[in-house]
mmCIF file of C-alpha atoms and ligand atoms in Angstrom:
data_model
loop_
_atom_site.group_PDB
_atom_site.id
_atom_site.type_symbol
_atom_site.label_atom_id
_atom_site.label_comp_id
_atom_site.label_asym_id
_atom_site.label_seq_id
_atom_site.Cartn_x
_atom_site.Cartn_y
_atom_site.Cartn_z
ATOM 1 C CA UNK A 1 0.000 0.000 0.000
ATOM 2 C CA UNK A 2 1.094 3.561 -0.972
ATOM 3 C CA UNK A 3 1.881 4.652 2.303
ATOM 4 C CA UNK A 4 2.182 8.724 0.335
ATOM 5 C CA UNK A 5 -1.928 8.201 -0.651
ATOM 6 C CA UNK A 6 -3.765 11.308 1.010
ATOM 7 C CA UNK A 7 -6.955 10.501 -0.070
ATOM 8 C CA UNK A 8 -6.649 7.637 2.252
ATOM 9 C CA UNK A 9 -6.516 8.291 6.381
ATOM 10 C CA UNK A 10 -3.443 10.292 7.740
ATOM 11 C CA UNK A 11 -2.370 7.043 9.946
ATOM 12 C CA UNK A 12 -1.189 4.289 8.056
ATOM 13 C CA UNK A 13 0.133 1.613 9.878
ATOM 14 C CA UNK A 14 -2.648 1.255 13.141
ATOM 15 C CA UNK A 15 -5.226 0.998 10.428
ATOM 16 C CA UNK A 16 -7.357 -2.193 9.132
ATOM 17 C CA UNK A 17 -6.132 -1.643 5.526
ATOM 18 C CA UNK A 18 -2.123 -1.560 6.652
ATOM 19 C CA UNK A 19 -2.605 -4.909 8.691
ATOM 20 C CA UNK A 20 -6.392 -6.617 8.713
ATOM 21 C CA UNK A 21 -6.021 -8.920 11.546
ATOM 22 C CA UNK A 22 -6.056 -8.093 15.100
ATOM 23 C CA UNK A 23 -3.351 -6.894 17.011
ATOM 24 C CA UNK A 24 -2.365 -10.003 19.966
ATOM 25 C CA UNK A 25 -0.435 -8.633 22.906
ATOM 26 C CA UNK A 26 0.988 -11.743 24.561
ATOM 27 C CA UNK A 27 2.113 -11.419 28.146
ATOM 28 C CA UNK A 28 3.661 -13.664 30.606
ATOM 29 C CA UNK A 29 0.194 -14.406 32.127
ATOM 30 C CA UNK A 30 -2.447 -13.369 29.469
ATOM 31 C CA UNK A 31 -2.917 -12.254 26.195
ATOM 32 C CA UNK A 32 -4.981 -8.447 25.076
ATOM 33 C CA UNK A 33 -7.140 -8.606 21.997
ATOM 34 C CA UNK A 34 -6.904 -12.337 21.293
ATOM 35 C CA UNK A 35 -10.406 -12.536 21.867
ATOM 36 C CA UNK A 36 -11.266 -12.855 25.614
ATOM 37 C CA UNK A 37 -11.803 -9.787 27.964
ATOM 38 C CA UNK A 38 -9.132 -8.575 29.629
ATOM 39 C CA UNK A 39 -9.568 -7.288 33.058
ATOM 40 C CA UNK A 40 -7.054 -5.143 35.075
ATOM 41 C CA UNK A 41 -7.259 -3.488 38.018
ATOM 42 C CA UNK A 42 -5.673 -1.934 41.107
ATOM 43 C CA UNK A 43 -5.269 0.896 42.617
ATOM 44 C CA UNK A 44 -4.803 4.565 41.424
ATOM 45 C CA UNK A 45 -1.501 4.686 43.111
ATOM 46 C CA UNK A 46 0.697 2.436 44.735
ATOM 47 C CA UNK A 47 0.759 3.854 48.487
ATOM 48 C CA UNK A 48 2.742 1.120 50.579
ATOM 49 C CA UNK A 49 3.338 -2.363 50.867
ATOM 50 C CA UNK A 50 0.520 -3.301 52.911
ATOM 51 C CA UNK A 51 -2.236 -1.711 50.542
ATOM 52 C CA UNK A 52 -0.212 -2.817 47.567
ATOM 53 C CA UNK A 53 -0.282 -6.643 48.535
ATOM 54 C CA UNK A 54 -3.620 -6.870 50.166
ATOM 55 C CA UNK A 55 -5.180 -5.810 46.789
ATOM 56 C CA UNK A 56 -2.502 -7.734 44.700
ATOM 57 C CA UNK A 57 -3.785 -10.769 47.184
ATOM 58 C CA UNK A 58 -7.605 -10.305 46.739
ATOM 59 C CA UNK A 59 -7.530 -9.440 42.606
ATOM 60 C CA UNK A 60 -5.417 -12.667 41.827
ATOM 61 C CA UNK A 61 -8.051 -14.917 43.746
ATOM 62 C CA UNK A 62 -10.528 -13.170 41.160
ATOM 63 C CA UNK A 63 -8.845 -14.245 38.554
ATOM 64 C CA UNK A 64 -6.946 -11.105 37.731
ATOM 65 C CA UNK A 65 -3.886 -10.943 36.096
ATOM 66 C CA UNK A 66 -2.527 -7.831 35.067
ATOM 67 C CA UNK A 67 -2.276 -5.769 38.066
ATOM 68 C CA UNK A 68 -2.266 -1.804 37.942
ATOM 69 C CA UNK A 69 -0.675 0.947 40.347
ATOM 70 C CA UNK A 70 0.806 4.420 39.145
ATOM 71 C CA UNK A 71 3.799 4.856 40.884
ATOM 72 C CA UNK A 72 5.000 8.377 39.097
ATOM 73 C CA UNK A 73 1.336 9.890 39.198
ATOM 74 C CA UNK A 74 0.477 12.942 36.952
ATOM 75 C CA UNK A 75 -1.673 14.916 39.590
ATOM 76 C CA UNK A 76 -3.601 18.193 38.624
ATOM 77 C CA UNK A 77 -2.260 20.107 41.712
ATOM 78 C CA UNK A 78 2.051 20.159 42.694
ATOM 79 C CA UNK A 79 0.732 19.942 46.572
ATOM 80 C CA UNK A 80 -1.349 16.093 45.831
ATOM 81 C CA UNK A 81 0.388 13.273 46.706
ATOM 82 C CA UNK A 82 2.286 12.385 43.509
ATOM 83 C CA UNK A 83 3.480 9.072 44.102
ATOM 84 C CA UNK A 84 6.275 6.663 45.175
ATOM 85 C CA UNK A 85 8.300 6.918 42.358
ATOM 86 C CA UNK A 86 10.862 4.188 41.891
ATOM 87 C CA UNK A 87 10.082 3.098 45.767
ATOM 88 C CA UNK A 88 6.438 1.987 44.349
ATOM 89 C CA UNK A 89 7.858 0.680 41.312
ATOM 90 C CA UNK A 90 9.588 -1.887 43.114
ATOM 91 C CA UNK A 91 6.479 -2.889 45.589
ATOM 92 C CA UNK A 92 4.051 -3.212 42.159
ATOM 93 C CA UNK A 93 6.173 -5.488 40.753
ATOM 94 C CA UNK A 94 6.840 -7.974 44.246
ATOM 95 C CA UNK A 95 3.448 -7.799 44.528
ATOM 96 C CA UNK A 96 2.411 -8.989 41.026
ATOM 97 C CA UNK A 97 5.206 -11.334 40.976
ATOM 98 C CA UNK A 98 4.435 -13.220 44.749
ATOM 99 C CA UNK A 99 0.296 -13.232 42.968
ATOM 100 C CA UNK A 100 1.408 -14.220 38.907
ATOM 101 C CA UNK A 101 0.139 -11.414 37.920
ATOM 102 C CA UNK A 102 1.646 -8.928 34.723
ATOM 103 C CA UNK A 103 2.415 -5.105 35.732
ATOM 104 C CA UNK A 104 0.612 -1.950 33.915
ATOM 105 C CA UNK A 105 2.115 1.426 35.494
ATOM 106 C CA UNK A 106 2.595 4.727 33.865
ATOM 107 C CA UNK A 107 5.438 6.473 32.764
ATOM 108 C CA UNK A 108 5.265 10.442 32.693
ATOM 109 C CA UNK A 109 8.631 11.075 31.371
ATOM 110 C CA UNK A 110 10.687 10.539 28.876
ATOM 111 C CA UNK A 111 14.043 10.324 31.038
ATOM 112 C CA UNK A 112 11.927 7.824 33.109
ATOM 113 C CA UNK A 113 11.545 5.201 30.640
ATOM 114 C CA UNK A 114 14.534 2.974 31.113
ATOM 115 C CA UNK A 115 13.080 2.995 34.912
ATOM 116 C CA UNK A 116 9.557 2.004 34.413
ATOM 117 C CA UNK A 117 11.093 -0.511 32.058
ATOM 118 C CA UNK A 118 12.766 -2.278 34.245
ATOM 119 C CA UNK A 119 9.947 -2.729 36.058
ATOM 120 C CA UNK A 120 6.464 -2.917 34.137
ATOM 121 C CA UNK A 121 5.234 -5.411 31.361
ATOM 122 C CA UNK A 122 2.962 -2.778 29.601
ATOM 123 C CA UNK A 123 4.346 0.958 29.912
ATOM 124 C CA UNK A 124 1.167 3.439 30.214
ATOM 125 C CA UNK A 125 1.266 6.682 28.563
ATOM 126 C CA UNK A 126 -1.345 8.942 30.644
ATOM 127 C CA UNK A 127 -3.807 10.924 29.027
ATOM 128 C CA UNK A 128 -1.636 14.321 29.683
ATOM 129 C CA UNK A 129 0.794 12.819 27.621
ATOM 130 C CA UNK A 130 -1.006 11.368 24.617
ATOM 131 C CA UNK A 131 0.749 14.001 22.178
ATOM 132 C CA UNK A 132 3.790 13.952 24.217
ATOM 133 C CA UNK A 133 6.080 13.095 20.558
ATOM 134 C CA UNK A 134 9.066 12.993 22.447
ATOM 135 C CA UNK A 135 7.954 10.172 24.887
ATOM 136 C CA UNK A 136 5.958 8.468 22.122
ATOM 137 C CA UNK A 137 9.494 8.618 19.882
ATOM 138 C CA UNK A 138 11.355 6.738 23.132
ATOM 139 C CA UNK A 139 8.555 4.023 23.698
ATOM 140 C CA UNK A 140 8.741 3.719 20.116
ATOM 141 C CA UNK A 141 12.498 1.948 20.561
ATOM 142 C CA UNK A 142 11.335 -0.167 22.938
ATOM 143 C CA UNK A 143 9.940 -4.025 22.923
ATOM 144 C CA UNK A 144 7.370 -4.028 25.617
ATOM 145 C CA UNK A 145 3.964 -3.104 25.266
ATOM 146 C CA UNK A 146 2.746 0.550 25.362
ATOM 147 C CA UNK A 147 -1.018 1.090 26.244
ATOM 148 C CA UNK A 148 -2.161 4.577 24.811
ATOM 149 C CA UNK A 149 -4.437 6.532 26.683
ATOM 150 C CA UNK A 150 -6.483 8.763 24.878
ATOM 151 C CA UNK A 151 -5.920 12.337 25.157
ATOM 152 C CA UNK A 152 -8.923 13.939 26.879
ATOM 153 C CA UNK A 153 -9.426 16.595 24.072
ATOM 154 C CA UNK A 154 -8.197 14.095 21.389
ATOM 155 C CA UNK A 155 -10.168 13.242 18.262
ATOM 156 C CA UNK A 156 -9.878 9.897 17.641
ATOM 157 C CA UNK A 157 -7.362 10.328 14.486
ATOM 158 C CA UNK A 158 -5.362 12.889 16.893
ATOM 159 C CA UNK A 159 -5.556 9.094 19.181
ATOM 160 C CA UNK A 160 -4.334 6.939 16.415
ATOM 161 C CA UNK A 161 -1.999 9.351 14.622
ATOM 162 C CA UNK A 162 -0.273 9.373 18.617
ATOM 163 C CA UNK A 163 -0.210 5.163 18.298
ATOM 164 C CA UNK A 164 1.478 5.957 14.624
ATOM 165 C CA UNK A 165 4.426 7.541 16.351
ATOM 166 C CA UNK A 166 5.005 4.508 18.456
ATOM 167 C CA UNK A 167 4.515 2.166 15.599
ATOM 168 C CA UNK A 168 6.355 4.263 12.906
ATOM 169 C CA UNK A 169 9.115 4.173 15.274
ATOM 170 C CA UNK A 170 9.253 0.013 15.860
ATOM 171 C CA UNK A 171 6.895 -1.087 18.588
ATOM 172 C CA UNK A 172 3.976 -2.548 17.283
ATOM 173 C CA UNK A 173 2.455 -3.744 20.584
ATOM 174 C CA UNK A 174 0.501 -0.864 21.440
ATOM 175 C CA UNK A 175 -3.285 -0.976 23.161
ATOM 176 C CA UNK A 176 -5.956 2.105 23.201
ATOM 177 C CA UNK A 177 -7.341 2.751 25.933
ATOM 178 C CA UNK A 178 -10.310 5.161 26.029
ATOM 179 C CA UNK A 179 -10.868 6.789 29.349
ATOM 180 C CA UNK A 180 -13.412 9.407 28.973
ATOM 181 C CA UNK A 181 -13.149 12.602 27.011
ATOM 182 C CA UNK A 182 -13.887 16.857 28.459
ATOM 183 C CA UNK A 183 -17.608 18.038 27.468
ATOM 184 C CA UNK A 184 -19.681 20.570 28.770
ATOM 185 C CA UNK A 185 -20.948 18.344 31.048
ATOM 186 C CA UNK A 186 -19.911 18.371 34.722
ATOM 187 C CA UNK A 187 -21.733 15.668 36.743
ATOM 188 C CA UNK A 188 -19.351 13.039 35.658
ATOM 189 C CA UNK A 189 -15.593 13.316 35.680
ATOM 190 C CA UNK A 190 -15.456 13.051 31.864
ATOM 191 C CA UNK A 191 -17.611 11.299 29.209
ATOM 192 C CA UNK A 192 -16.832 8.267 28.537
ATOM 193 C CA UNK A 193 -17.145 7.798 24.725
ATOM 194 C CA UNK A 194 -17.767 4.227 24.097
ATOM 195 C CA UNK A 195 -19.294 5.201 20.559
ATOM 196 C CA UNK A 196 -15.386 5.463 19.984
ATOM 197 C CA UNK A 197 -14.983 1.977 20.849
ATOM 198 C CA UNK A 198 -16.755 -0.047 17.841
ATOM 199 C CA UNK A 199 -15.774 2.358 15.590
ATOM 200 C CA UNK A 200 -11.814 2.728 16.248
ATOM 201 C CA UNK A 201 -11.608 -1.086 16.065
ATOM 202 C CA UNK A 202 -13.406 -0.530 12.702
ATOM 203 C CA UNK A 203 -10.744 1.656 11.411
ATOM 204 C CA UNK A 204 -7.549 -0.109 13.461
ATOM 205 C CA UNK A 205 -6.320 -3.337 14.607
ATOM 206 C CA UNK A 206 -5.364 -2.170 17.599
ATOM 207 C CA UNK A 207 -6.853 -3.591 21.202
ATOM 208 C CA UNK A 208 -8.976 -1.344 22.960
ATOM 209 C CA UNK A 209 -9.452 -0.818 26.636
ATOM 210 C CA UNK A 210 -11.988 0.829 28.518
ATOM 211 C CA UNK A 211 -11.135 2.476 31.623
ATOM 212 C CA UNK A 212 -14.615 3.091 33.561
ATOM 213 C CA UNK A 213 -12.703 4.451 36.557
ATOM 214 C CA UNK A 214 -10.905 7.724 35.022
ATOM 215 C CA UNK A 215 -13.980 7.782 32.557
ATOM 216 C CA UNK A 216 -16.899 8.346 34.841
ATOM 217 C CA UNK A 217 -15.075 9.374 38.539
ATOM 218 C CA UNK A 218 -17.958 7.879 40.525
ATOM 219 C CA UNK A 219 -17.584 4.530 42.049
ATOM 220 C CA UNK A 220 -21.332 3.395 41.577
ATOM 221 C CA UNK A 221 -20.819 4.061 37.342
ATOM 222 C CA UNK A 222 -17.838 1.410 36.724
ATOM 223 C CA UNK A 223 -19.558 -1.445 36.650
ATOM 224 C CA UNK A 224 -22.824 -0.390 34.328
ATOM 225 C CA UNK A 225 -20.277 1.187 31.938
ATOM 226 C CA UNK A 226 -18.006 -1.740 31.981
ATOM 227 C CA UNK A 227 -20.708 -4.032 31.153
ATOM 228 C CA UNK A 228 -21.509 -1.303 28.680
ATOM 229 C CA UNK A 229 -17.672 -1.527 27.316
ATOM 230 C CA UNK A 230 -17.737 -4.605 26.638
ATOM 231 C CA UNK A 231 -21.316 -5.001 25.297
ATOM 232 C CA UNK A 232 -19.779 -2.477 22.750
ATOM 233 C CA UNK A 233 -16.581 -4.289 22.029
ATOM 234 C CA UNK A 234 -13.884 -3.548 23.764
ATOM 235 C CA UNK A 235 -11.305 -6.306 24.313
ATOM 236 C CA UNK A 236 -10.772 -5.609 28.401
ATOM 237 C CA UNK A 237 -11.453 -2.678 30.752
ATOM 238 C CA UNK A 238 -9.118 -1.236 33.045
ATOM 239 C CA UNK A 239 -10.784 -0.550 37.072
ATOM 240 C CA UNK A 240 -9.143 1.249 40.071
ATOM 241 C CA UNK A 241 -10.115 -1.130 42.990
ATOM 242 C CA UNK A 242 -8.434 -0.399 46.957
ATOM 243 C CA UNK A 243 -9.052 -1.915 49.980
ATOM 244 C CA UNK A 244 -9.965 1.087 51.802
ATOM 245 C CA UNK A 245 -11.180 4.030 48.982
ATOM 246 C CA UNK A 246 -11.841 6.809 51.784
ATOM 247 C CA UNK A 247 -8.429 6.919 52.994
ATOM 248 C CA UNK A 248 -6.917 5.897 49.341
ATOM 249 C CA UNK A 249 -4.349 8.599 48.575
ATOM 250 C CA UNK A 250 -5.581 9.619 45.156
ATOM 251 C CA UNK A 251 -9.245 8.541 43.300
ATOM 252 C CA UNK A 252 -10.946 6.951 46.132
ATOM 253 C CA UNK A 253 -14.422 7.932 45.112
ATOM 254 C CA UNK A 254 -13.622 6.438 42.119
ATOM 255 C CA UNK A 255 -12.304 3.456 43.436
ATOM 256 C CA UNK A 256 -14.548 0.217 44.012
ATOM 257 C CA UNK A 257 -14.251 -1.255 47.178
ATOM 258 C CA UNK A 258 -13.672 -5.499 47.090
ATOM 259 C CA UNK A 259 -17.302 -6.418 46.762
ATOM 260 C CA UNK A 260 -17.676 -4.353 44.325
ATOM 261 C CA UNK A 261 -15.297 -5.243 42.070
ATOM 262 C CA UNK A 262 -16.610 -9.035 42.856
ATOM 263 C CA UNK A 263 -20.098 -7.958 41.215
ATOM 264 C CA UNK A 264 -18.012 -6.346 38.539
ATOM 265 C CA UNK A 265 -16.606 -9.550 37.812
ATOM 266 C CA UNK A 266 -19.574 -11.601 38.079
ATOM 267 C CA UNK A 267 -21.327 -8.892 35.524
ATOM 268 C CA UNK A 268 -18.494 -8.279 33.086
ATOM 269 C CA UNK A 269 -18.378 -12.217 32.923
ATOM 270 C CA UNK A 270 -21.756 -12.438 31.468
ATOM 271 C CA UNK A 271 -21.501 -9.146 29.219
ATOM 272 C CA UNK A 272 -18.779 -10.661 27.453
ATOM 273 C CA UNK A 273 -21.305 -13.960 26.450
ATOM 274 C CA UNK A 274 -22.650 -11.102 24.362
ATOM 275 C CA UNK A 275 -20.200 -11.965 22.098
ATOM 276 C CA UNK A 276 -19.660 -15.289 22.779
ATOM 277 C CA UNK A 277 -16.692 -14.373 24.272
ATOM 278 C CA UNK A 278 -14.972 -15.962 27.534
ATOM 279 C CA UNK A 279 -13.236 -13.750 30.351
ATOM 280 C CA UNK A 280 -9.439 -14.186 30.206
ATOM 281 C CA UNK A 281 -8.922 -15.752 33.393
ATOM 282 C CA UNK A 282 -11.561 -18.129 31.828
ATOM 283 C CA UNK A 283 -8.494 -19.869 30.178
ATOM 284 C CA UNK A 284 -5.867 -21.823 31.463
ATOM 285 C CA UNK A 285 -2.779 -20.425 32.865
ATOM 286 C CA UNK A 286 -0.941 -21.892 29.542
ATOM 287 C CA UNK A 287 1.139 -19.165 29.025
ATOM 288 C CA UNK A 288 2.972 -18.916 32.193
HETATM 289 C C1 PEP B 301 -4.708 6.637 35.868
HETATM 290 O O1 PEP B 301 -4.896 5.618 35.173
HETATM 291 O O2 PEP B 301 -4.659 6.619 37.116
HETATM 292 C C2 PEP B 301 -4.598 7.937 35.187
HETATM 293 C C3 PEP B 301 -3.926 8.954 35.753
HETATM 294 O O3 PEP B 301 -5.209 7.967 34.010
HETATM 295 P P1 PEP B 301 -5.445 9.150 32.948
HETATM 296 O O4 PEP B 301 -4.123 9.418 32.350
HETATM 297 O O5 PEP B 301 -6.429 8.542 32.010
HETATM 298 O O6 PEP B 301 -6.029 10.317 33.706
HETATM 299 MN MN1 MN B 302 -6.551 7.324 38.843
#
């Protein structure tokens, strides 16, 4: 394909007509986009060892098995609590490893990639940093998986044309994740767009994710919109789950507390028969 056509899209190699099959992301302990829903969760931030591994402990015996935890966290004011840096890096990934469970975790820097590297299985680009070309160029060189938040004032070819930069550049394991757009509308956090979901895995091969948590910023809206995710398609959702949200250092009311995210389970389960489609942990542990 003429990669110089512009009467075709601007992105070229995240589309269906570069590459018509979908994208696989194999990981230690699961695969994203192979088919069955993916679920991770965790909490916001990592915060210490005891909240770290209590959730890490309750989330594997429901199946879970990629675990997330920000440990460099992009907060709106300097004074919030803005993580534990490479302190939390190291507790995400004991924790994951003691429960067989695969580490997501953000990295908000460019300089910080080598460190999050070391330590994370899928490097998460925040939605701050979607057009963030010099981090995009860096994750570009690497061979771990990047999943792509979407920029919360992105268009969705803005979104893709920011997954073009890490593919252009050599890493084709890249996942979407949508996680709720700004609109006039206040009484949510953002709007989640799921309309985007069905129709970017039209147009790309890419996985999708749906992050409920960031998306809606109210506890008692994750699970109706993650049965909604993946009643419209998405290949996994992404939840912030703690063991104590009131005292939970950043996004507690948007956190689900362990009952919760049991229902969530138990609900996401049977939106994915919708599809005929099984629940990742649904599978056997083959590819450990
Ligand atoms: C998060 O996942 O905790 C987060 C900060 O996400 P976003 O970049 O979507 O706000
Ligand atoms: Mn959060």
């Amino acid at each position: 394909m003429e990669r110089s056509d512009n009467k075709r899209k601007p992105y070229q190699l995240v589309s269906r007509e570069w590459k018509k099959e979908n994208t696989v992301i194999k990981l230690k302990h699961t695969e994203i986009g192979s088919g069955r829903i993916t679920l991770i969760a965790g909490p916001c931030a990592v915060e210490n060892e005891d909240q770290i591994f209590t959730i890490s402990e309750f989330l594997s015996k429901q199946g879970i098995r990629i675990l997330r935890g920000g440990a460099y966290k992009p907060r709106t004011s300097p004074y919030a609590f803005q993580g534990l840096k490479k302190e939390g890096l190291v507790m995400i990934r004991q924790a994951a490893d003691k429960y067989g469970m695969n580490v997501i975790t953000e990295v908000m820097d460019t300089n910080l990639v080598d460190e999050v590297y070391q330590y994370a299985d899928i490097l998460q680009v925040g939605t701050r940093n979607m057009q963030n070309f010099q981090l995009l160029r860096a994750l570009s060189k690497i061979d771990k998986p990047v999943m792509l938040k979407r920029g919360m004032s992105s268009t969705m070819e803005e979104w893709l044309l920011a997954a073009e930069y890490i593919l252009s550049g050599g890493n084709d394991k890249v996942i979407l994740c949508e996680r709720g757009i700004r609109t006039f509308e206040t009484a949510t956090r953002n709007t989640l767009d799921l309309s985007i979901v069905p129709l970017v895995k039209s147009v790309s091969h890419l996985p999708v994710i749906v992050d409920p948590s960031q998306g809606t910023g109210i506890r008692e809206l994750v699970t109706p919109m993650s049965v909604a995710a993946i009643a419209a398609g998405a290949d996994g959702i992404m939840v912030e789950v703690h063991n104590q949200p009131e005292e939970a250092l950043s996004d507690g009311e948007q956190s689900l507390y362990f009952d919760q995210f049991s229902e969530l389970v138990d609900k996401a389960r049977k939106a994915a028969r919708l599809h005929d489609k099984a629940m990742d942990f649904e599978s056997e542990k083959i590819l450990i």
